[in-house]
XYZ file of C-alpha atoms in Angstrom:
630
model
C -17.987 -92.385 19.408
C -17.452 -89.232 21.333
C -14.749 -86.763 20.357
C -11.754 -86.649 22.693
C -10.811 -83.465 24.432
C -8.698 -80.954 22.638
C -5.709 -81.418 24.943
C -5.663 -85.225 24.764
C -3.693 -86.885 21.952
C -5.425 -89.344 19.657
C -4.118 -92.887 19.249
C -2.245 -93.689 16.104
C -4.512 -94.498 13.150
C -7.737 -93.486 14.878
C -10.100 -90.784 13.681
C -12.388 -88.715 15.828
C -15.726 -87.196 14.882
C -15.349 -84.178 12.621
C -11.726 -84.995 11.826
C -10.511 -84.536 8.251
C -9.843 -87.869 6.558
C -6.257 -89.084 6.402
C -6.279 -89.529 2.621
C -6.511 -85.752 2.193
C -2.939 -84.616 1.725
C -1.852 -82.213 4.417
C 1.268 -80.165 4.764
C 2.589 -77.798 7.336
C 3.215 -74.212 6.490
C 6.962 -73.633 6.446
C 6.702 -70.657 8.838
C 3.796 -71.808 10.926
C 5.124 -73.144 14.187
C 3.393 -76.008 15.900
C 2.396 -77.750 12.692
C -0.449 -75.548 11.485
C -2.213 -77.523 8.753
C -3.196 -75.884 5.523
C -4.859 -77.296 2.473
C -2.478 -78.296 -0.302
C -4.659 -77.501 -3.297
C -4.574 -74.025 -4.883
C -3.951 -70.902 -2.771
C -5.392 -70.314 0.630
C -6.126 -66.816 1.990
C -6.753 -65.807 5.528
C -6.119 -69.222 7.115
C -6.693 -69.376 10.837
C -4.640 -71.650 13.038
C -5.386 -73.927 14.740
C -8.140 -75.561 12.681
C -11.167 -76.334 14.833
C -11.701 -79.566 12.890
C -8.143 -80.772 13.268
C -6.750 -83.013 15.976
C -2.986 -83.555 16.139
C -1.671 -87.051 15.627
C 1.597 -88.917 15.768
C 2.141 -88.135 12.120
C 2.333 -84.496 12.854
C 4.387 -84.792 16.027
C 6.601 -87.856 15.649
C 9.427 -86.478 17.740
C 7.207 -85.643 20.667
C 5.630 -89.131 20.546
C 9.004 -90.820 20.516
C 10.205 -88.819 23.446
C 7.023 -89.548 25.363
C 5.901 -85.977 25.820
C 3.086 -85.980 23.259
C 1.850 -83.161 21.082
C 1.060 -79.825 22.676
C -2.564 -78.996 23.215
C -4.161 -76.917 20.464
C -5.224 -74.298 22.993
C -1.574 -73.514 23.711
C -0.694 -72.912 20.036
C -0.311 -69.226 19.067
C -3.441 -67.952 17.366
C -1.907 -65.861 14.599
C -3.598 -64.887 11.420
C -1.807 -65.584 8.154
C -2.595 -63.032 5.458
C -1.616 -63.290 1.851
C -1.393 -66.072 -0.709
C 0.387 -69.298 0.282
C 1.596 -71.494 -2.585
C 2.836 -75.076 -2.479
C 3.841 -75.615 -6.096
C 7.426 -76.396 -5.235
C 8.537 -72.757 -5.168
C 9.312 -70.609 -2.159
C 5.982 -69.334 -0.808
C 5.344 -65.637 -0.233
C 6.119 -64.593 3.330
C 2.890 -64.032 5.213
C 2.192 -60.918 7.243
C 1.524 -61.712 10.843
C -0.648 -59.374 12.956
C -0.649 -59.491 16.682
C -4.080 -59.080 18.254
C -4.499 -55.703 19.957
C -4.606 -56.052 23.714
C -7.850 -55.006 25.332
C -7.571 -52.180 27.905
C -8.362 -53.126 31.440
C -11.504 -51.455 32.703
C -10.911 -48.868 35.378
C -12.756 -49.298 38.591
C -15.554 -46.865 39.173
C -14.835 -44.340 41.907
C -16.734 -44.883 45.088
C -17.922 -42.335 47.615
C -15.805 -41.860 50.696
C -16.372 -44.290 53.501
C -18.801 -43.166 56.112
C -20.532 -40.647 53.786
C -23.911 -41.760 52.485
C -25.686 -40.275 49.418
C -22.650 -38.366 48.131
C -22.029 -38.609 44.385
C -18.621 -39.740 43.192
C -16.251 -36.804 42.585
C -15.520 -37.771 38.947
C -19.179 -37.992 38.016
C -19.833 -34.699 39.772
C -17.017 -33.025 37.825
C -18.359 -34.359 34.533
C -21.799 -33.103 35.367
C -20.452 -29.658 36.215
C -18.389 -29.483 32.972
C -21.449 -30.310 30.895
C -23.462 -27.640 32.635
C -20.676 -25.081 32.162
C -20.449 -25.951 28.459
C -24.182 -25.442 28.043
C -24.021 -22.105 29.891
C -21.089 -21.026 27.722
C -23.016 -21.887 24.558
C -25.982 -19.862 25.781
C -23.690 -16.978 26.691
C -22.020 -17.037 23.261
C -25.406 -16.834 21.598
C -26.377 -13.934 23.815
C -23.030 -12.080 23.356
C -23.158 -11.862 19.527
C -23.320 -8.093 19.624
C -22.101 -7.730 16.020
C -25.364 -9.154 14.683
C -27.315 -6.753 16.867
C -25.496 -3.685 15.537
C -27.577 -1.539 13.197
C -26.387 -1.030 9.659
C -25.375 2.557 10.361
C -22.943 1.546 13.115
C -21.535 -1.282 11.009
C -21.007 1.168 8.154
C -19.051 3.472 10.487
C -16.787 0.561 11.390
C -16.179 -0.220 7.715
C -15.275 3.382 6.982
C -12.418 3.164 9.485
C -10.835 0.230 7.622
C -8.522 0.184 4.660
C -9.426 -0.962 1.186
C -8.079 -4.485 1.614
C -9.793 -5.020 4.967
C -13.085 -3.764 3.592
C -12.883 -6.272 0.754
C -12.291 -9.105 3.205
C -15.126 -8.007 5.456
C -17.525 -7.972 2.518
C -16.969 -11.733 2.142
C -18.130 -12.615 5.665
C -21.878 -12.727 5.002
C -24.524 -11.248 2.755
C -25.457 -8.551 5.241
C -21.879 -7.323 5.477
C -21.620 -7.410 1.694
C -24.660 -5.183 1.332
C -23.663 -2.774 4.106
C -20.105 -2.474 2.803
C -21.336 -1.656 -0.689
C -23.860 0.894 0.497
C -21.350 2.619 2.772
C -18.504 2.902 0.268
C -18.126 6.496 -0.885
C -14.787 6.234 -2.731
C -14.169 3.971 -5.690
C -11.248 3.653 -8.110
C -11.699 1.617 -11.298
C -9.543 0.543 -14.193
C -11.308 2.404 -16.981
C -10.665 0.024 -19.850
C -13.175 -0.659 -22.586
C -14.230 -3.994 -21.068
C -15.701 -2.143 -18.071
C -18.875 -1.306 -20.009
C -20.811 -4.598 -19.419
C -20.001 -4.463 -15.694
C -21.131 -0.914 -15.007
C -24.768 -1.768 -14.189
C -24.031 -4.570 -11.729
C -21.052 -2.766 -10.235
C -22.894 0.430 -9.407
C -25.970 -1.472 -8.265
C -23.843 -2.644 -5.366
C -21.890 0.622 -4.863
C -24.843 2.974 -5.172
C -23.589 5.569 -2.679
C -20.306 6.468 -4.375
C -19.509 10.177 -4.266
C -15.797 10.104 -5.223
C -14.893 8.208 -8.377
C -11.550 7.711 -10.143
C -11.408 6.271 -13.671
C -7.837 5.474 -14.731
C -6.646 3.723 -17.855
C -3.142 2.885 -18.978
C -1.783 4.319 -22.177
C -1.652 1.021 -24.056
C -5.290 0.024 -23.528
C -8.527 1.296 -24.993
C -10.427 3.362 -22.438
C -14.120 3.629 -21.706
C -16.279 5.683 -24.027
C -19.273 7.949 -23.814
C -21.740 5.094 -23.255
C -20.001 3.838 -20.121
C -19.643 7.342 -18.694
C -23.325 7.988 -19.379
C -24.333 4.841 -17.447
C -22.076 5.822 -14.554
C -23.607 9.299 -14.396
C -27.120 7.817 -14.271
C -26.157 5.489 -11.411
C -24.117 8.070 -9.456
C -26.047 11.295 -9.677
C -24.720 12.370 -6.256
C -21.122 12.305 -7.482
C -19.025 15.142 -6.027
C -15.499 14.249 -7.218
C -14.365 12.797 -10.506
C -10.840 11.974 -11.663
C -10.193 10.975 -15.277
C -6.806 9.661 -16.376
C -5.949 8.681 -19.968
C -9.601 8.289 -20.987
C -8.861 9.032 -24.626
C -12.177 7.738 -26.008
C -14.320 10.306 -24.201
C -15.713 13.052 -26.408
C -17.334 16.417 -25.857
C -20.804 14.894 -26.213
C -20.111 12.332 -23.471
C -18.860 15.001 -21.094
C -21.930 17.135 -21.830
C -24.324 14.293 -20.910
C -22.297 13.525 -17.797
C -22.448 17.162 -16.674
C -26.239 17.242 -17.036
C -26.668 14.138 -14.858
C -24.098 15.047 -12.179
C -24.836 18.647 -11.389
C -23.545 18.399 -7.804
C -19.952 17.887 -8.942
C -17.464 19.833 -6.791
C -14.082 18.641 -8.023
C -12.968 17.632 -11.518
C -9.478 16.426 -12.411
C -8.700 15.263 -15.927
C -5.375 14.346 -17.482
C -4.388 13.034 -20.908
C -7.996 13.023 -22.112
C -9.171 13.680 -25.663
C -12.222 15.911 -25.186
C -11.812 19.623 -25.774
C -13.179 23.049 -25.006
C -16.823 22.150 -25.665
C -16.801 19.352 -23.125
C -15.094 21.574 -20.571
C -17.573 24.394 -21.156
C -20.446 21.941 -20.726
C -19.132 21.054 -17.272
C -18.677 24.710 -16.324
C -22.200 25.573 -17.511
C -23.938 22.690 -15.692
C -22.030 22.203 -12.427
C -22.781 25.291 -10.375
C -21.117 23.804 -7.264
C -17.713 23.191 -8.852
C -14.954 24.339 -6.499
C -11.764 22.761 -7.842
C -10.640 22.224 -11.440
C -7.398 20.505 -12.469
C -6.497 20.044 -16.136
C -3.336 18.385 -17.435
C -2.419 17.647 -21.047
C -5.907 18.091 -22.471
C -5.452 16.917 -26.058
C -8.729 18.135 -27.466
C -7.891 21.825 -27.175
C -7.656 23.098 -30.753
C -6.312 26.358 -32.080
C -3.393 28.506 -31.025
C -3.388 31.639 -28.901
C -6.258 33.972 -29.803
C -7.652 31.421 -32.277
C -8.303 28.889 -29.525
C -11.879 28.503 -28.329
C -12.219 30.246 -24.953
C -13.187 28.243 -21.898
C -15.444 29.707 -19.225
C -16.525 31.390 -17.202
C -19.930 29.631 -16.921
C -22.005 29.247 -13.792
C -19.142 27.445 -12.053
C -17.030 30.599 -11.937
C -19.008 31.866 -8.961
C -18.027 28.890 -6.795
C -14.630 27.980 -8.233
C -11.823 28.292 -5.670
C -8.898 26.332 -7.131
C -7.602 26.199 -10.708
C -4.604 24.061 -11.695
C -3.322 23.970 -15.282
C -0.392 21.730 -16.253
C 1.444 21.225 -19.524
C -1.043 22.940 -21.803
C 0.164 24.238 -25.137
C -2.575 26.862 -25.284
C -3.481 27.193 -21.614
C -4.394 30.825 -22.090
C -7.753 29.706 -23.462
C -8.704 29.301 -19.777
C -8.233 33.050 -19.366
C -11.974 33.885 -19.223
C -12.422 31.290 -16.490
C -9.477 32.611 -14.421
C -10.583 36.218 -14.771
C -14.250 35.454 -14.069
C -13.600 33.402 -10.902
C -14.091 36.147 -8.338
C -13.789 33.753 -5.383
C -10.565 32.180 -6.600
C -8.211 31.261 -3.762
C -5.519 29.076 -5.382
C -3.951 29.358 -8.828
C -1.359 26.850 -10.057
C 0.232 27.171 -13.490
C 2.861 24.605 -14.563
C 4.679 24.628 -17.888
C 2.002 26.335 -19.929
C 3.116 28.181 -23.037
C 2.320 31.799 -23.835
C 2.794 35.151 -22.145
C 0.991 35.388 -18.816
C 1.684 38.927 -17.607
C -1.455 40.438 -19.061
C -3.648 37.612 -17.833
C -2.277 37.965 -14.298
C -3.044 41.676 -14.380
C -6.665 41.049 -15.349
C -6.984 38.352 -12.728
C -5.613 40.562 -9.935
C -8.115 43.290 -10.814
C -11.098 40.950 -10.573
C -10.063 38.334 -7.998
C -7.816 39.961 -5.444
C -8.559 37.416 -2.725
C -6.044 34.843 -4.007
C -4.121 33.191 -1.179
C -1.812 30.776 -3.025
C -0.022 31.111 -6.383
C 2.326 28.604 -8.049
C 4.204 29.652 -11.173
C 6.563 27.122 -12.750
C 8.373 27.522 -16.067
C 6.134 30.303 -17.273
C 6.853 33.368 -19.322
C 6.299 35.789 -16.450
C 8.257 38.964 -15.761
C 8.249 41.632 -13.069
C 5.022 42.964 -14.592
C 3.248 39.782 -13.616
C 4.764 39.890 -10.115
C 3.611 43.467 -9.722
C 0.121 42.335 -10.667
C 0.314 39.572 -8.091
C 1.226 42.141 -5.457
C -2.344 43.485 -5.789
C -3.490 40.415 -3.849
C -2.980 41.586 -0.243
C -4.120 38.232 1.202
C -1.386 36.268 -0.544
C 0.209 33.745 1.847
C 1.971 31.186 -0.382
C 4.111 32.051 -3.420
C 6.142 29.631 -5.554
C 8.420 30.987 -8.282
C 10.096 28.067 -10.046
C 12.356 28.725 -13.041
C 10.704 32.004 -13.926
C 13.960 33.422 -15.229
C 12.501 36.801 -16.172
C 11.580 37.626 -12.596
C 14.097 39.830 -10.769
C 14.583 41.502 -7.414
C 12.247 44.338 -8.431
C 9.287 42.017 -8.830
C 10.025 40.221 -5.544
C 10.349 43.555 -3.741
C 6.937 44.662 -5.000
C 5.372 41.454 -3.751
C 7.095 41.698 -0.365
C 6.053 45.304 0.194
C 2.360 44.742 -0.472
C 1.820 41.093 0.528
C 2.741 41.302 4.174
C 0.856 38.125 5.126
C 3.273 35.926 3.206
C 3.950 32.669 5.108
C 5.653 30.401 2.540
C 8.089 31.480 -0.129
C 9.748 29.090 -2.608
C 12.192 30.513 -5.132
C 14.078 28.501 -7.748
C 16.383 31.010 -9.396
C 17.635 28.504 -11.932
C 21.176 29.884 -11.460
C 20.137 33.042 -13.316
C 21.285 35.330 -10.471
C 18.300 37.628 -11.016
C 17.047 37.272 -7.442
C 19.507 37.864 -4.618
C 20.112 39.888 -1.483
C 17.958 42.880 -2.471
C 14.794 40.885 -2.885
C 15.444 38.768 0.220
C 16.159 41.837 2.341
C 12.783 43.260 1.259
C 11.127 40.001 2.302
C 12.899 40.149 5.667
C 11.737 43.717 6.282
C 8.073 43.395 5.294
C 7.121 39.714 5.758
C 7.484 39.145 9.485
C 5.057 36.192 9.423
C 7.292 34.103 7.190
C 7.347 30.460 8.367
C 8.895 28.582 5.443
C 11.664 29.678 3.076
C 13.113 27.546 0.272
C 15.941 28.992 -1.835
C 17.173 26.924 -4.789
C 19.778 28.226 -7.158
C 19.837 31.543 -5.308
C 23.033 33.033 -3.892
C 22.211 34.835 -0.647
C 24.915 36.266 1.582
C 25.381 36.818 5.287
C 23.587 40.167 5.189
C 20.296 38.887 3.785
C 20.304 35.607 5.741
C 21.124 37.385 8.995
C 18.289 39.869 8.481
C 15.858 37.057 7.677
C 16.868 35.210 10.844
C 16.498 38.348 12.971
C 13.218 39.757 11.615
C 11.317 36.577 10.759
C 10.822 35.302 14.280
C 8.372 32.601 13.189
C 10.671 30.994 10.614
C 10.467 27.250 11.264
C 11.597 25.614 8.002
C 14.595 26.669 5.946
C 16.094 24.994 2.845
C 19.263 26.227 1.139
C 20.056 24.255 -2.023
C 22.547 24.733 -4.825
C 23.974 27.981 -3.499
C 27.584 28.950 -4.056
C 27.619 31.606 -1.326
C 26.180 29.675 1.638
C 29.203 28.576 3.654
C 30.333 28.210 7.223
C 29.957 31.913 8.020
C 26.346 32.039 6.830
C 25.391 28.895 8.738
C 26.950 30.259 11.940
C 25.111 33.545 11.469
C 21.656 32.032 11.157
C 22.406 29.539 13.959
C 22.801 32.394 16.416
C 19.747 34.440 15.371
C 17.163 31.947 14.070
C 15.692 30.768 17.356
C 12.371 29.308 16.138
C 13.858 27.113 13.398
C 12.801 23.467 13.664
C 13.897 21.891 10.369
C 16.933 22.731 8.281
C 17.950 21.366 4.877
C 21.317 22.118 3.250
C 22.139 20.653 -0.128
C 25.016 21.165 -2.542
C 26.504 24.070 -0.583
C 30.184 24.694 0.319
C 29.675 23.884 4.011
C 32.233 22.051 6.179
C 32.386 20.612 9.671
C 33.451 23.968 11.095
C 30.257 25.669 9.990
C 28.038 22.776 10.933
C 29.537 22.783 14.416
C 27.302 25.769 15.135
C 24.335 23.395 15.086
C 25.483 21.918 18.370
C 25.019 25.195 20.256
C 22.617 27.179 18.040
C 19.062 26.558 16.900
C 17.597 25.706 20.317
C 14.318 24.382 18.813
C 15.904 22.427 15.972
C 14.351 18.980 15.541
C 15.711 17.703 12.230
C 18.617 18.587 9.970
C 19.309 17.145 6.531
C 22.664 17.590 4.826
C 23.116 16.264 1.305
C 25.955 16.525 -1.209
C 28.101 18.709 1.012
C 31.536 17.174 0.710
C 32.962 19.177 3.576
C 30.686 17.449 6.101
C 31.909 14.009 7.200
C 30.139 11.065 8.719
C 32.219 11.369 11.893
C 30.862 14.849 12.436
C 27.300 13.608 11.939
C 27.853 10.979 14.635
C 29.315 13.588 16.940
C 26.315 15.847 16.343
C 23.909 13.038 17.143
C 25.790 12.351 20.352
C 25.973 15.974 21.443
C 22.274 16.606 20.721
C 20.403 13.411 21.419
C 16.999 14.760 20.408
C 18.210 15.987 17.005
C 17.548 13.800 13.959
C 20.545 14.076 11.626
C 20.407 12.855 8.019
C 23.675 12.956 6.075
C 24.287 12.072 2.439
C 27.699 13.196 1.325
C 27.074 12.125 -2.270
C 30.594 10.733 -2.702
C 29.326 7.812 -4.750
C 27.804 10.237 -7.242
C 29.471 12.701 -9.533
C 29.482 16.095 -7.877
C 29.564 17.982 -11.195
C 25.988 17.256 -12.162
C 25.560 19.438 -15.223
C 22.880 19.649 -17.844
C 21.515 22.044 -20.376
C 18.193 23.757 -20.487
C 17.072 21.655 -23.390
C 17.934 18.429 -21.643
C 15.936 19.372 -18.597
C 12.908 20.423 -20.591
C 12.920 17.423 -22.853
C 12.288 15.182 -19.909
C 8.528 14.738 -19.761
C 8.430 13.755 -16.116
C 6.946 16.324 -13.788
C 9.406 17.256 -11.056
C 8.599 19.075 -7.843
C 9.820 22.678 -7.722
C 12.436 22.014 -5.079
C 14.261 19.514 -7.255
C 15.039 21.854 -10.079
C 18.292 23.103 -8.565
C 19.955 19.844 -9.518
C 19.311 20.524 -13.170
C 21.141 23.816 -12.864
C 23.734 22.933 -10.238
C 26.612 23.796 -12.520
C 24.957 25.175 -15.621
C 27.666 27.782 -15.981
C 30.246 25.053 -16.574
C 28.109 23.425 -19.274
C 28.490 25.594 -22.359
C 28.256 22.818 -24.942
C 25.148 21.025 -26.079
C 23.673 18.138 -24.127
C 25.635 14.941 -24.390
C 24.513 11.456 -23.575
C 26.435 11.302 -20.306
C 25.275 14.734 -19.156
C 21.624 13.904 -19.841
C 21.941 10.646 -17.926
C 23.568 12.388 -14.980
C 20.966 15.131 -14.922
C 18.049 12.722 -14.980
C 19.648 10.561 -12.345
C 20.208 13.592 -10.155
C 16.644 14.810 -10.598
C 15.225 11.474 -9.597
C 17.426 11.383 -6.528
C 16.241 14.855 -5.568
C 12.663 13.713 -5.064
C 13.562 12.877 -1.474
C 14.181 16.559 -0.819
C 10.798 17.517 -2.274
C 9.022 14.902 -0.182
C 10.868 16.086 2.914
C 9.843 19.711 2.435
C 6.241 18.688 1.741
C 6.166 16.614 4.944
C 7.548 19.547 6.865
C 4.875 21.840 5.490
C 2.043 19.405 6.125
C 3.252 18.711 9.625
C 3.355 22.371 10.466
C -0.112 22.955 9.042
C -1.550 20.119 11.077
C 0.079 21.410 14.193
């Protein structure tokens, strides 16, 4: 018996070939339309409807048979897939998830060549062919234009030297070649000199084998490197020219001696808060014949006091030494043989070193009279020392900061014999020992003066007017903490000081009337800074900016701070922080009004004022550097 067609109904009670027997219980899924049969035993997953072995009967479609329409053909039933378990144990079955079949996209017709043109390729195919050819040409061109790989190592090293530290570190991670070139071309290196650096020294300096400038810095709470690590570094970097040591307290004289023997080409040495002493320093001076600059600060290993201290120098380095800087040394006079024996000395800086220095300055001036720059800060120096300094006819820069024993007589001797003086910084510390007499001598004899900073000095109209008239090259002027610089003095210098470019006025009794001269005077003025002058208002500063559009005006009236910033000498010296020379006027702004000992509030105000005065020091330094570069 042949099987009827799928769209023809079967007679009642008949069974076609391949049909499931009637005795097998069948049920319809409650959500399957059209009577989809499913098996009644267990759970059925992934049932497909309709069943290819099923033929509808009158049992499944009684209503259609009674109405005479008949069951619908199986081909017209929706072919949906039922996912999930279906249960027929009398409970509500889980709802199945129905997925619609994704429609198939209709194929696009292939483009044909234009009618009447034979043998012409379709435009779309031609475009695809051209794009593939262009992509291949671009790939070949990119391979040929990789000029970075063709650069020699020397050129790549020059590129790395123009980058910053962070960019150089990133470039070293690009490839192995860049890593090697970056390490071989690095000449400056700064390391955290803790004790755990010792096992890394060999591998570190195997990569950076061309370092010539090295900085080893350690914090005060950590153990620093010792002699063994410094010995390994000296063996790896025998071409070292500059070395900076900070807080390396575990270095001894023996370690410095071995380092000096290995690095004989050293030109600059700077050490601060280290524990080695005179023997280690003498070992460096005896071995490094090319040493040009020496800076020592708080060297703890210096033993003895005064004449009992072991002398340092001169050594073979004295012939080449050009700069000596000594800071905060209790017995800094032990460097006397080195200072006296350095015949080519050009710069001498002495900061807060105890002892009497007049005699040493006399001996120095007799031997090394080619000194160009001298800084003296908080030293026991009198007019005798200044007279000795006047024997240096090439002197161009002189800083006298809180040298209270120096008077007008000493400044007059320097001005009369040092006629090449270009920069003069004086911090009188409110002692009133330097005034109009000394400044008038400077105005008469130092016509090349370019920078003048007066802190705690009380000049008048006579001295300031003569300075403005005679010093035609004066470009930078700072008047700080003066009780005599008022509106009349500002108007006087505004008329006569034609070359002035930068002016700084701080803590002076100046008002808007005196500052009004800035609008018409100082034809070359570029920048003016007014700080803690209560008579100058913000409205006037705005008016000055409007009247002179090219003038940069900086105003800080200091109203939020206490104007009577007073402190005592002891309070200022107890502070261990090193302050620039130009800031010291704040410590002595009103020292005459402070006759009692230092109180808690006065110390706080003085320290706060000193910290705020660092902006002035930075400003003057920028002015000086800018003028030197120009």
